[in-house]
mmCIF file with all atom_site columns, C-alpha atoms in Angstrom:
data_model
loop_
_atom_site.group_PDB
_atom_site.id
_atom_site.type_symbol
_atom_site.label_atom_id
_atom_site.label_alt_id
_atom_site.label_comp_id
_atom_site.label_asym_id
_atom_site.label_entity_id
_atom_site.label_seq_id
_atom_site.pdbx_PDB_ins_code
_atom_site.Cartn_x
_atom_site.Cartn_y
_atom_site.Cartn_z
_atom_site.occupancy
_atom_site.B_iso_or_equiv
_atom_site.pdbx_formal_charge
_atom_site.auth_seq_id
_atom_site.auth_comp_id
_atom_site.auth_asym_id
_atom_site.auth_atom_id
_atom_site.pdbx_PDB_model_num
ATOM 1   C CA . MET B 1 1   ? 23.974  21.342  35.266  1.00 0.00 ? 119 MET B CA 1
ATOM 2   C CA . SER B 1 2   ? 23.104  22.545  38.680  1.00 0.00 ? 120 SER B CA 1
ATOM 3   C CA . GLY B 1 3   ? 19.561  22.921  39.976  1.00 0.00 ? 121 GLY B CA 1
ATOM 4   C CA . SER B 1 4   ? 19.524  26.665  39.303  1.00 0.00 ? 122 SER B CA 1
ATOM 5   C CA . GLU B 1 5   ? 20.316  26.210  35.575  1.00 0.00 ? 123 GLU B CA 1
ATOM 6   C CA . LEU B 1 6   ? 17.429  23.782  35.013  1.00 0.00 ? 124 LEU B CA 1
ATOM 7   C CA . PRO B 1 7   ? 14.016  25.032  33.933  1.00 0.00 ? 125 PRO B CA 1
ATOM 8   C CA . SER B 1 8   ? 11.439  25.078  36.682  1.00 0.00 ? 126 SER B CA 1
ATOM 9   C CA . ASP B 1 9   ? 9.519   22.197  35.035  1.00 0.00 ? 127 ASP B CA 1
ATOM 10  C CA . ALA B 1 10  ? 12.651  20.028  35.109  1.00 0.00 ? 128 ALA B CA 1
ATOM 11  C CA . VAL B 1 11  ? 13.146  20.846  38.776  1.00 0.00 ? 129 VAL B CA 1
ATOM 12  C CA . HIS B 1 12  ? 9.544   19.812  39.474  1.00 0.00 ? 130 HIS B CA 1
ATOM 13  C CA . ILE B 1 13  ? 10.049  16.525  37.624  1.00 0.00 ? 131 ILE B CA 1
ATOM 14  C CA . LYS B 1 14  ? 13.189  15.817  39.657  1.00 0.00 ? 132 LYS B CA 1
ATOM 15  C CA . GLU B 1 15  ? 11.199  16.523  42.833  1.00 0.00 ? 133 GLU B CA 1
ATOM 16  C CA . ILE B 1 16  ? 8.445   14.142  41.710  1.00 0.00 ? 134 ILE B CA 1
ATOM 17  C CA . LEU B 1 17  ? 11.023  11.422  41.009  1.00 0.00 ? 135 LEU B CA 1
ATOM 18  C CA . ALA B 1 18  ? 12.602  11.978  44.430  1.00 0.00 ? 136 ALA B CA 1
ATOM 19  C CA . SER B 1 19  ? 9.198   11.834  46.150  1.00 0.00 ? 137 SER B CA 1
ATOM 20  C CA . MET B 1 20  ? 8.562   8.473   44.475  1.00 0.00 ? 138 MET B CA 1
ATOM 21  C CA . GLY B 1 21  ? 11.884  7.141   45.781  1.00 0.00 ? 139 GLY B CA 1
ATOM 22  C CA . VAL B 1 22  ? 13.719  7.268   42.457  1.00 0.00 ? 140 VAL B CA 1
ATOM 23  C CA . HIS B 1 23  ? 17.175  8.682   43.039  1.00 0.00 ? 141 HIS B CA 1
ATOM 24  C CA . ASP B 1 24  ? 19.323  6.845   40.488  1.00 0.00 ? 142 ASP B CA 1
ATOM 25  C CA . TYR B 1 25  ? 18.444  7.679   36.884  1.00 0.00 ? 143 TYR B CA 1
ATOM 26  C CA . GLU B 1 26  ? 20.099  9.012   33.768  1.00 0.00 ? 144 GLU B CA 1
ATOM 27  C CA . PRO B 1 27  ? 19.795  12.737  33.051  1.00 0.00 ? 145 PRO B CA 1
ATOM 28  C CA . ARG B 1 28  ? 17.958  11.944  29.802  1.00 0.00 ? 146 ARG B CA 1
ATOM 29  C CA . VAL B 1 29  ? 15.036  10.598  31.835  1.00 0.00 ? 147 VAL B CA 1
ATOM 30  C CA . VAL B 1 30  ? 14.173  14.124  32.937  1.00 0.00 ? 148 VAL B CA 1
ATOM 31  C CA . ASN B 1 31  ? 14.231  15.297  29.306  1.00 0.00 ? 149 ASN B CA 1
ATOM 32  C CA . GLN B 1 32  ? 11.985  12.402  28.238  1.00 0.00 ? 150 GLN B CA 1
ATOM 33  C CA . LEU B 1 33  ? 9.507   13.135  30.996  1.00 0.00 ? 151 LEU B CA 1
ATOM 34  C CA . LEU B 1 34  ? 9.535   16.846  30.127  1.00 0.00 ? 152 LEU B CA 1
ATOM 35  C CA . ASP B 1 35  ? 8.821   16.000  26.503  1.00 0.00 ? 153 ASP B CA 1
ATOM 36  C CA . PHE B 1 36  ? 5.964   13.711  27.552  1.00 0.00 ? 154 PHE B CA 1
ATOM 37  C CA . VAL B 1 37  ? 4.464   16.352  29.850  1.00 0.00 ? 155 VAL B CA 1
ATOM 38  C CA . TYR B 1 38  ? 4.661   19.093  27.224  1.00 0.00 ? 156 TYR B CA 1
ATOM 39  C CA . ARG B 1 39  ? 3.171   16.901  24.505  1.00 0.00 ? 157 ARG B CA 1
ATOM 40  C CA . TYR B 1 40  ? 0.427   15.549  26.765  1.00 0.00 ? 158 TYR B CA 1
ATOM 41  C CA . SER B 1 41  ? -0.603  18.981  28.040  1.00 0.00 ? 159 SER B CA 1
ATOM 42  C CA . ALA B 1 42  ? -0.600  20.417  24.494  1.00 0.00 ? 160 ALA B CA 1
ATOM 43  C CA . ASP B 1 43  ? -2.837  17.566  23.283  1.00 0.00 ? 161 ASP B CA 1
ATOM 44  C CA . ILE B 1 44  ? -5.210  18.021  26.214  1.00 0.00 ? 162 ILE B CA 1
ATOM 45  C CA . LEU B 1 45  ? -5.477  21.764  25.653  1.00 0.00 ? 163 LEU B CA 1
ATOM 46  C CA . GLN B 1 46  ? -6.073  21.336  21.922  1.00 0.00 ? 164 GLN B CA 1
ATOM 47  C CA . ASP B 1 47  ? -8.826  18.794  22.585  1.00 0.00 ? 165 ASP B CA 1
ATOM 48  C CA . ALA B 1 48  ? -10.357 21.030  25.256  1.00 0.00 ? 166 ALA B CA 1
ATOM 49  C CA . GLU B 1 49  ? -10.385 23.942  22.808  1.00 0.00 ? 167 GLU B CA 1
ATOM 50  C CA . LEU B 1 50  ? -12.170 21.783  20.222  1.00 0.00 ? 168 LEU B CA 1
ATOM 51  C CA . TYR B 1 51  ? -14.767 20.718  22.802  1.00 0.00 ? 169 TYR B CA 1
ATOM 52  C CA . ALA B 1 52  ? -15.292 24.339  23.835  1.00 0.00 ? 170 ALA B CA 1
ATOM 53  C CA . GLU B 1 53  ? -15.803 25.394  20.196  1.00 0.00 ? 171 GLU B CA 1
ATOM 54  C CA . HIS B 1 54  ? -18.268 22.556  19.727  1.00 0.00 ? 172 HIS B CA 1
ATOM 55  C CA . ALA B 1 55  ? -20.165 23.704  22.803  1.00 0.00 ? 173 ALA B CA 1
ATOM 56  C CA . GLY B 1 56  ? -20.487 27.189  21.290  1.00 0.00 ? 174 GLY B CA 1
ATOM 57  C CA . SER B 1 57  ? -17.788 29.108  23.157  1.00 0.00 ? 175 SER B CA 1
ATOM 58  C CA . ASN B 1 58  ? -15.579 31.650  21.454  1.00 0.00 ? 176 ASN B CA 1
ATOM 59  C CA . LYS B 1 59  ? -12.276 30.381  20.097  1.00 0.00 ? 177 LYS B CA 1
ATOM 60  C CA . GLY B 1 60  ? -9.744  30.378  22.913  1.00 0.00 ? 178 GLY B CA 1
ATOM 61  C CA . ASP B 1 61  ? -12.342 30.384  25.729  1.00 0.00 ? 179 ASP B CA 1
ATOM 62  C CA . VAL B 1 62  ? -11.709 27.068  27.432  1.00 0.00 ? 180 VAL B CA 1
ATOM 63  C CA . GLU B 1 63  ? -13.499 26.193  30.645  1.00 0.00 ? 181 GLU B CA 1
ATOM 64  C CA . LEU B 1 64  ? -12.594 23.682  33.339  1.00 0.00 ? 182 LEU B CA 1
ATOM 65  C CA . GLU B 1 65  ? -15.296 21.258  32.175  1.00 0.00 ? 183 GLU B CA 1
ATOM 66  C CA . ASP B 1 66  ? -13.767 21.166  28.684  1.00 0.00 ? 184 ASP B CA 1
ATOM 67  C CA . VAL B 1 67  ? -10.337 20.346  30.101  1.00 0.00 ? 185 VAL B CA 1
ATOM 68  C CA . MET B 1 68  ? -11.775 17.665  32.398  1.00 0.00 ? 186 MET B CA 1
ATOM 69  C CA . MET B 1 69  ? -13.621 16.036  29.495  1.00 0.00 ? 187 MET B CA 1
ATOM 70  C CA . ALA B 1 70  ? -10.450 16.120  27.357  1.00 0.00 ? 188 ALA B CA 1
ATOM 71  C CA . ILE B 1 71  ? -8.477  14.455  30.166  1.00 0.00 ? 189 ILE B CA 1
ATOM 72  C CA . GLN B 1 72  ? -11.113 11.751  30.658  1.00 0.00 ? 190 GLN B CA 1
ATOM 73  C CA . LEU B 1 73  ? -11.395 10.953  26.965  1.00 0.00 ? 191 LEU B CA 1
ATOM 74  C CA . ASN B 1 74  ? -7.633  10.962  26.488  1.00 0.00 ? 192 ASN B CA 1
ATOM 75  C CA . ALA B 1 75  ? -7.155  8.661   29.469  1.00 0.00 ? 193 ALA B CA 1
ATOM 76  C CA . ALA B 1 76  ? -9.811  6.299   28.136  1.00 0.00 ? 194 ALA B CA 1
ATOM 77  C CA . THR B 1 77  ? -8.176  6.032   24.712  1.00 0.00 ? 195 THR B CA 1
ATOM 78  C CA . SER B 1 78  ? -4.444  6.520   25.356  1.00 0.00 ? 196 SER B CA 1
ATOM 79  C CA . PHE B 1 79  ? -3.697  4.732   28.579  1.00 0.00 ? 197 PHE B CA 1
ATOM 80  C CA . VAL B 1 80  ? -4.601  1.100   29.124  1.00 0.00 ? 198 VAL B CA 1
ATOM 81  C CA . SER B 1 81  ? -4.768  -0.133  32.674  1.00 0.00 ? 199 SER B CA 1
ATOM 82  C CA . PRO B 1 82  ? -3.648  -3.699  33.272  1.00 0.00 ? 200 PRO B CA 1
ATOM 83  C CA . PRO B 1 83  ? -6.336  -6.249  34.083  1.00 0.00 ? 201 PRO B CA 1
ATOM 84  C CA . GLY B 1 84  ? -7.072  -6.818  37.727  1.00 0.00 ? 202 GLY B CA 1
ATOM 85  C CA . PRO B 1 85  ? -5.994  -9.911  39.638  1.00 0.00 ? 203 PRO B CA 1
ATOM 86  C CA . ASP B 1 86  ? -9.497  -11.393 39.445  1.00 0.00 ? 204 ASP B CA 1
ATOM 87  C CA . VAL B 1 87  ? -9.523  -11.215 35.656  1.00 0.00 ? 205 VAL B CA 1
ATOM 88  C CA . LEU B 1 88  ? -6.032  -12.698 35.468  1.00 0.00 ? 206 LEU B CA 1
ATOM 89  C CA . HIS B 1 89  ? -7.077  -15.518 37.795  1.00 0.00 ? 207 HIS B CA 1
ATOM 90  C CA . GLU B 1 90  ? -10.132 -16.307 35.645  1.00 0.00 ? 208 GLU B CA 1
ATOM 91  C CA . LEU B 1 91  ? -8.030  -16.324 32.478  1.00 0.00 ? 209 LEU B CA 1
ATOM 92  C CA . ALA B 1 92  ? -5.466  -18.622 34.079  1.00 0.00 ? 210 ALA B CA 1
ATOM 93  C CA . GLU B 1 93  ? -8.179  -21.034 35.227  1.00 0.00 ? 211 GLU B CA 1
ATOM 94  C CA . ALA B 1 94  ? -9.738  -21.125 31.755  1.00 0.00 ? 212 ALA B CA 1
ATOM 95  C CA . ARG B 1 95  ? -6.364  -21.777 30.120  1.00 0.00 ? 213 ARG B CA 1
ATOM 96  C CA . ASN B 1 96  ? -5.338  -24.410 32.639  1.00 0.00 ? 214 ASN B CA 1
ATOM 97  C CA . ALA B 1 97  ? -8.684  -26.222 32.325  1.00 0.00 ? 215 ALA B CA 1
ATOM 98  C CA . VAL B 1 98  ? -7.615  -27.510 28.893  1.00 0.00 ? 216 VAL B CA 1
ATOM 99  C CA . PRO B 1 99  ? -5.364  -30.551 29.416  1.00 0.00 ? 217 PRO B CA 1
ATOM 100 C CA . LEU B 1 100 ? -2.043  -30.790 27.641  1.00 0.00 ? 218 LEU B CA 1
ATOM 101 C CA . PRO B 1 101 ? -1.799  -33.332 24.830  1.00 0.00 ? 219 PRO B CA 1
ATOM 102 C CA . GLY B 1 102 ? -0.386  -36.680 25.823  1.00 0.00 ? 220 GLY B CA 1
ATOM 103 C CA . LEU B 1 103 ? 3.189   -37.659 25.160  1.00 0.00 ? 221 LEU B CA 1
ATOM 104 C CA . SER B 1 104 ? 3.766   -40.172 22.411  1.00 0.00 ? 222 SER B CA 1
ATOM 105 C CA . LYS B 1 105 ? 5.861   -43.257 22.926  1.00 0.00 ? 223 LYS B CA 1
ATOM 106 C CA . GLN B 1 106 ? 7.944   -42.414 19.838  1.00 0.00 ? 224 GLN B CA 1
ATOM 107 C CA . HIS B 1 107 ? 11.479  -41.180 20.402  1.00 0.00 ? 225 HIS B CA 1
ATOM 108 C CA . GLY B 1 108 ? 13.320  -38.637 18.326  1.00 0.00 ? 226 GLY B CA 1
ATOM 109 C CA . LEU B 1 109 ? 12.334  -35.686 16.247  1.00 0.00 ? 227 LEU B CA 1
ATOM 110 C CA . TYR B 1 110 ? 8.655   -35.319 15.344  1.00 0.00 ? 228 TYR B CA 1
ATOM 111 C CA . LEU B 1 111 ? 8.226   -34.229 11.725  1.00 0.00 ? 229 LEU B CA 1
ATOM 112 C CA . PRO B 1 112 ? 5.106   -33.844 9.607   1.00 0.00 ? 230 PRO B CA 1
ATOM 113 C CA . ASN B 1 113 ? 4.382   -36.127 6.677   1.00 0.00 ? 231 ASN B CA 1
ATOM 114 C CA . GLU B 1 114 ? 7.046   -36.262 3.962   1.00 0.00 ? 232 GLU B CA 1
ATOM 115 C CA . GLU B 1 115 ? 4.990   -34.176 1.517   1.00 0.00 ? 233 GLU B CA 1
ATOM 116 C CA . HIS B 1 116 ? 4.872   -31.276 4.009   1.00 0.00 ? 234 HIS B CA 1
ATOM 117 C CA . CYS B 1 117 ? 8.564   -31.302 4.939   1.00 0.00 ? 235 CYS B CA 1
ATOM 118 C CA . LEU B 1 118 ? 11.130  -28.958 3.505   1.00 0.00 ? 236 LEU B CA 1
ATOM 119 C CA . THR B 1 119 ? 13.415  -31.963 3.092   1.00 0.00 ? 237 THR B CA 1
ATOM 120 C CA . ASN B 1 120 ? 11.062  -33.319 0.421   1.00 0.00 ? 238 ASN B CA 1
ATOM 121 C CA . PRO B 1 121 ? 12.558  -32.816 -3.061  1.00 0.00 ? 239 PRO B CA 1
ATOM 122 C CA . ASN B 1 122 ? 10.746  -30.131 -5.010  1.00 0.00 ? 240 ASN B CA 1
ATOM 123 C CA . TYR B 1 123 ? 11.990  -31.204 -8.420  1.00 0.00 ? 241 TYR B CA 1
ATOM 124 C CA . GLN B 1 124 ? 11.816  -34.235 -10.701 1.00 0.00 ? 242 GLN B CA 1
ATOM 125 C CA . VAL B 1 125 ? 14.732  -35.778 -12.552 1.00 0.00 ? 243 VAL B CA 1
ATOM 126 C CA . ARG B 1 126 ? 14.028  -36.766 -16.142 1.00 0.00 ? 244 ARG B CA 1
ATOM 127 C CA . ASP B 1 127 ? 15.409  -40.006 -17.410 1.00 0.00 ? 245 ASP B CA 1
ATOM 128 C CA . LEU B 1 128 ? 17.345  -39.495 -20.673 1.00 0.00 ? 246 LEU B CA 1
ATOM 129 C CA . GLU B 1 129 ? 16.267  -42.883 -22.044 1.00 0.00 ? 247 GLU B CA 1
ATOM 130 C CA . ASP B 1 130 ? 12.610  -41.936 -21.634 1.00 0.00 ? 248 ASP B CA 1
ATOM 131 C CA . ASP B 1 131 ? 13.233  -38.595 -23.404 1.00 0.00 ? 249 ASP B CA 1
ATOM 132 C CA . ASP B 1 132 ? 14.637  -40.332 -26.512 1.00 0.00 ? 250 ASP B CA 1
ATOM 133 C CA . SER B 1 133 ? 11.656  -42.654 -26.832 1.00 0.00 ? 251 SER B CA 1
ATOM 134 C CA . GLN B 1 134 ? 9.187   -39.823 -26.273 1.00 0.00 ? 252 GLN B CA 1
ATOM 135 C CA . ALA B 1 135 ? 10.823  -37.544 -28.841 1.00 0.00 ? 253 ALA B CA 1
ATOM 136 C CA . SER B 1 136 ? 9.341   -39.553 -31.696 1.00 0.00 ? 254 SER B CA 1
ATOM 137 C CA . ASP B 1 137 ? 5.928   -39.781 -30.070 1.00 0.00 ? 255 ASP B CA 1
ATOM 138 C CA . THR B 1 138 ? 4.615   -36.221 -29.819 1.00 0.00 ? 256 THR B CA 1
ATOM 139 C CA . ASP B 1 139 ? 1.417   -35.497 -28.029 1.00 0.00 ? 257 ASP B CA 1
ATOM 140 C CA . PRO B 1 140 ? -1.615  -34.887 -30.305 1.00 0.00 ? 258 PRO B CA 1
ATOM 141 C CA . ASP B 1 141 ? -2.381  -31.674 -28.423 1.00 0.00 ? 259 ASP B CA 1
ATOM 142 C CA . GLU B 1 142 ? 1.149   -30.461 -29.096 1.00 0.00 ? 260 GLU B CA 1
ATOM 143 C CA . GLN B 1 143 ? 0.756   -31.299 -32.800 1.00 0.00 ? 261 GLN B CA 1
ATOM 144 C CA . ASP B 1 144 ? -2.477  -29.296 -32.977 1.00 0.00 ? 262 ASP B CA 1
ATOM 145 C CA . LEU B 1 145 ? -0.845  -26.372 -31.197 1.00 0.00 ? 263 LEU B CA 1
ATOM 146 C CA . GLN B 1 146 ? 2.153   -26.437 -33.508 1.00 0.00 ? 264 GLN B CA 1
ATOM 147 C CA . ALA B 1 147 ? -0.080  -26.554 -36.603 1.00 0.00 ? 265 ALA B CA 1
ATOM 148 C CA . ALA B 1 148 ? -2.148  -23.644 -35.326 1.00 0.00 ? 266 ALA B CA 1
ATOM 149 C CA . MET B 1 149 ? 1.010   -21.614 -34.671 1.00 0.00 ? 267 MET B CA 1
ATOM 150 C CA . GLU B 1 150 ? 2.321   -22.331 -38.194 1.00 0.00 ? 268 GLU B CA 1
ATOM 151 C CA . ALA B 1 151 ? -1.029  -21.306 -39.715 1.00 0.00 ? 269 ALA B CA 1
ATOM 152 C CA . ALA B 1 152 ? -1.073  -18.085 -37.709 1.00 0.00 ? 270 ALA B CA 1
ATOM 153 C CA . ALA B 1 153 ? 2.482   -17.284 -38.808 1.00 0.00 ? 271 ALA B CA 1
ATOM 154 C CA . ALA B 1 154 ? 1.526   -17.853 -42.469 1.00 0.00 ? 272 ALA B CA 1
ATOM 155 C CA . GLU B 1 155 ? -1.531  -15.594 -42.129 1.00 0.00 ? 273 GLU B CA 1
ATOM 156 C CA . ALA B 1 156 ? 0.574   -12.879 -40.519 1.00 0.00 ? 274 ALA B CA 1
ATOM 157 C CA . ALA B 1 157 ? 3.120   -13.090 -43.347 1.00 0.00 ? 275 ALA B CA 1
ATOM 158 C CA . GLU B 1 158 ? 0.367   -12.790 -45.964 1.00 0.00 ? 276 GLU B CA 1
ATOM 159 C CA . ALA B 1 159 ? -1.186  -9.841  -44.135 1.00 0.00 ? 277 ALA B CA 1
ATOM 160 C CA . SER B 1 160 ? 2.141   -7.999  -43.988 1.00 0.00 ? 278 SER B CA 1
ATOM 161 C CA . LYS B 1 161 ? 2.718   -8.609  -47.744 1.00 0.00 ? 279 LYS B CA 1
ATOM 162 C CA . ALA B 1 162 ? -0.750  -7.276  -48.494 1.00 0.00 ? 280 ALA B CA 1
ATOM 163 C CA . ALA B 1 163 ? -0.096  -4.215  -46.328 1.00 0.00 ? 281 ALA B CA 1
ATOM 164 C CA . GLU B 1 164 ? 3.209   -3.552  -48.109 1.00 0.00 ? 282 GLU B CA 1
ATOM 165 C CA . ALA B 1 165 ? 1.518   -3.880  -51.482 1.00 0.00 ? 283 ALA B CA 1
ATOM 166 C CA . ALA B 1 166 ? -1.243  -1.483  -50.421 1.00 0.00 ? 284 ALA B CA 1
ATOM 167 C CA . ASP B 1 167 ? 1.361   1.008   -49.159 1.00 0.00 ? 285 ASP B CA 1
ATOM 168 C CA . GLY B 1 168 ? 3.142   0.774   -52.516 1.00 0.00 ? 286 GLY B CA 1
ATOM 169 C CA . GLN B 1 169 ? -0.080  1.469   -54.396 1.00 0.00 ? 287 GLN B CA 1
ATOM 170 C CA . VAL B 1 170 ? -0.950  4.419   -52.184 1.00 0.00 ? 288 VAL B CA 1
ATOM 171 C CA . GLU B 1 171 ? 2.512   5.917   -52.652 1.00 0.00 ? 289 GLU B CA 1
ATOM 172 C CA . GLY B 1 172 ? 2.294   5.357   -56.413 1.00 0.00 ? 290 GLY B CA 1
ATOM 173 C CA . GLU B 1 173 ? -1.051  7.116   -56.601 1.00 0.00 ? 291 GLU B CA 1
ATOM 174 C CA . GLY B 1 174 ? 0.234   10.070  -54.618 1.00 0.00 ? 292 GLY B CA 1
ATOM 175 C CA . GLU B 1 175 ? 3.206   10.504  -56.968 1.00 0.00 ? 293 GLU B CA 1
ATOM 176 C CA . GLY B 1 176 ? 1.060   10.501  -60.123 1.00 0.00 ? 294 GLY B CA 1
ATOM 177 C CA . GLU B 1 177 ? -1.002  13.494  -59.048 1.00 0.00 ? 295 GLU B CA 1
#
């Protein structure tokens, strides 16, 4: 594209880049900057219109003060300026005031305790001989649990028989009428 085929805003952006000493850039940079400028100016104008409405102006009547306030508030919330050299110097002094931990005399790889390492086995191997001897000796809690489960199963069976018998009686009564 030649300069005459570009929109006037794109020509202005190219002129701004040239005035800043930027001569080598991809053509997409101009499109990105155009998109940023359009989006930024639309946001500013929408905010300014909201501020004007809040101040009591008619919709669409935006004054310079509204635009200036929108720019200031947008700059305060959208753009973050880097800290100054004094602040960076103070932060560096505070960080460097804490001494580094001393080196240990131990050589090799420093690992945490065995219980905190991923190399620690996370399973237990049962011994088959122990399983055979424990099979005859069941835990009293397990015996109580098993007895309770058997009793509950017997109660459920009795309840289902009673329900079937009641259904049979109800059906028999309905047929006799």
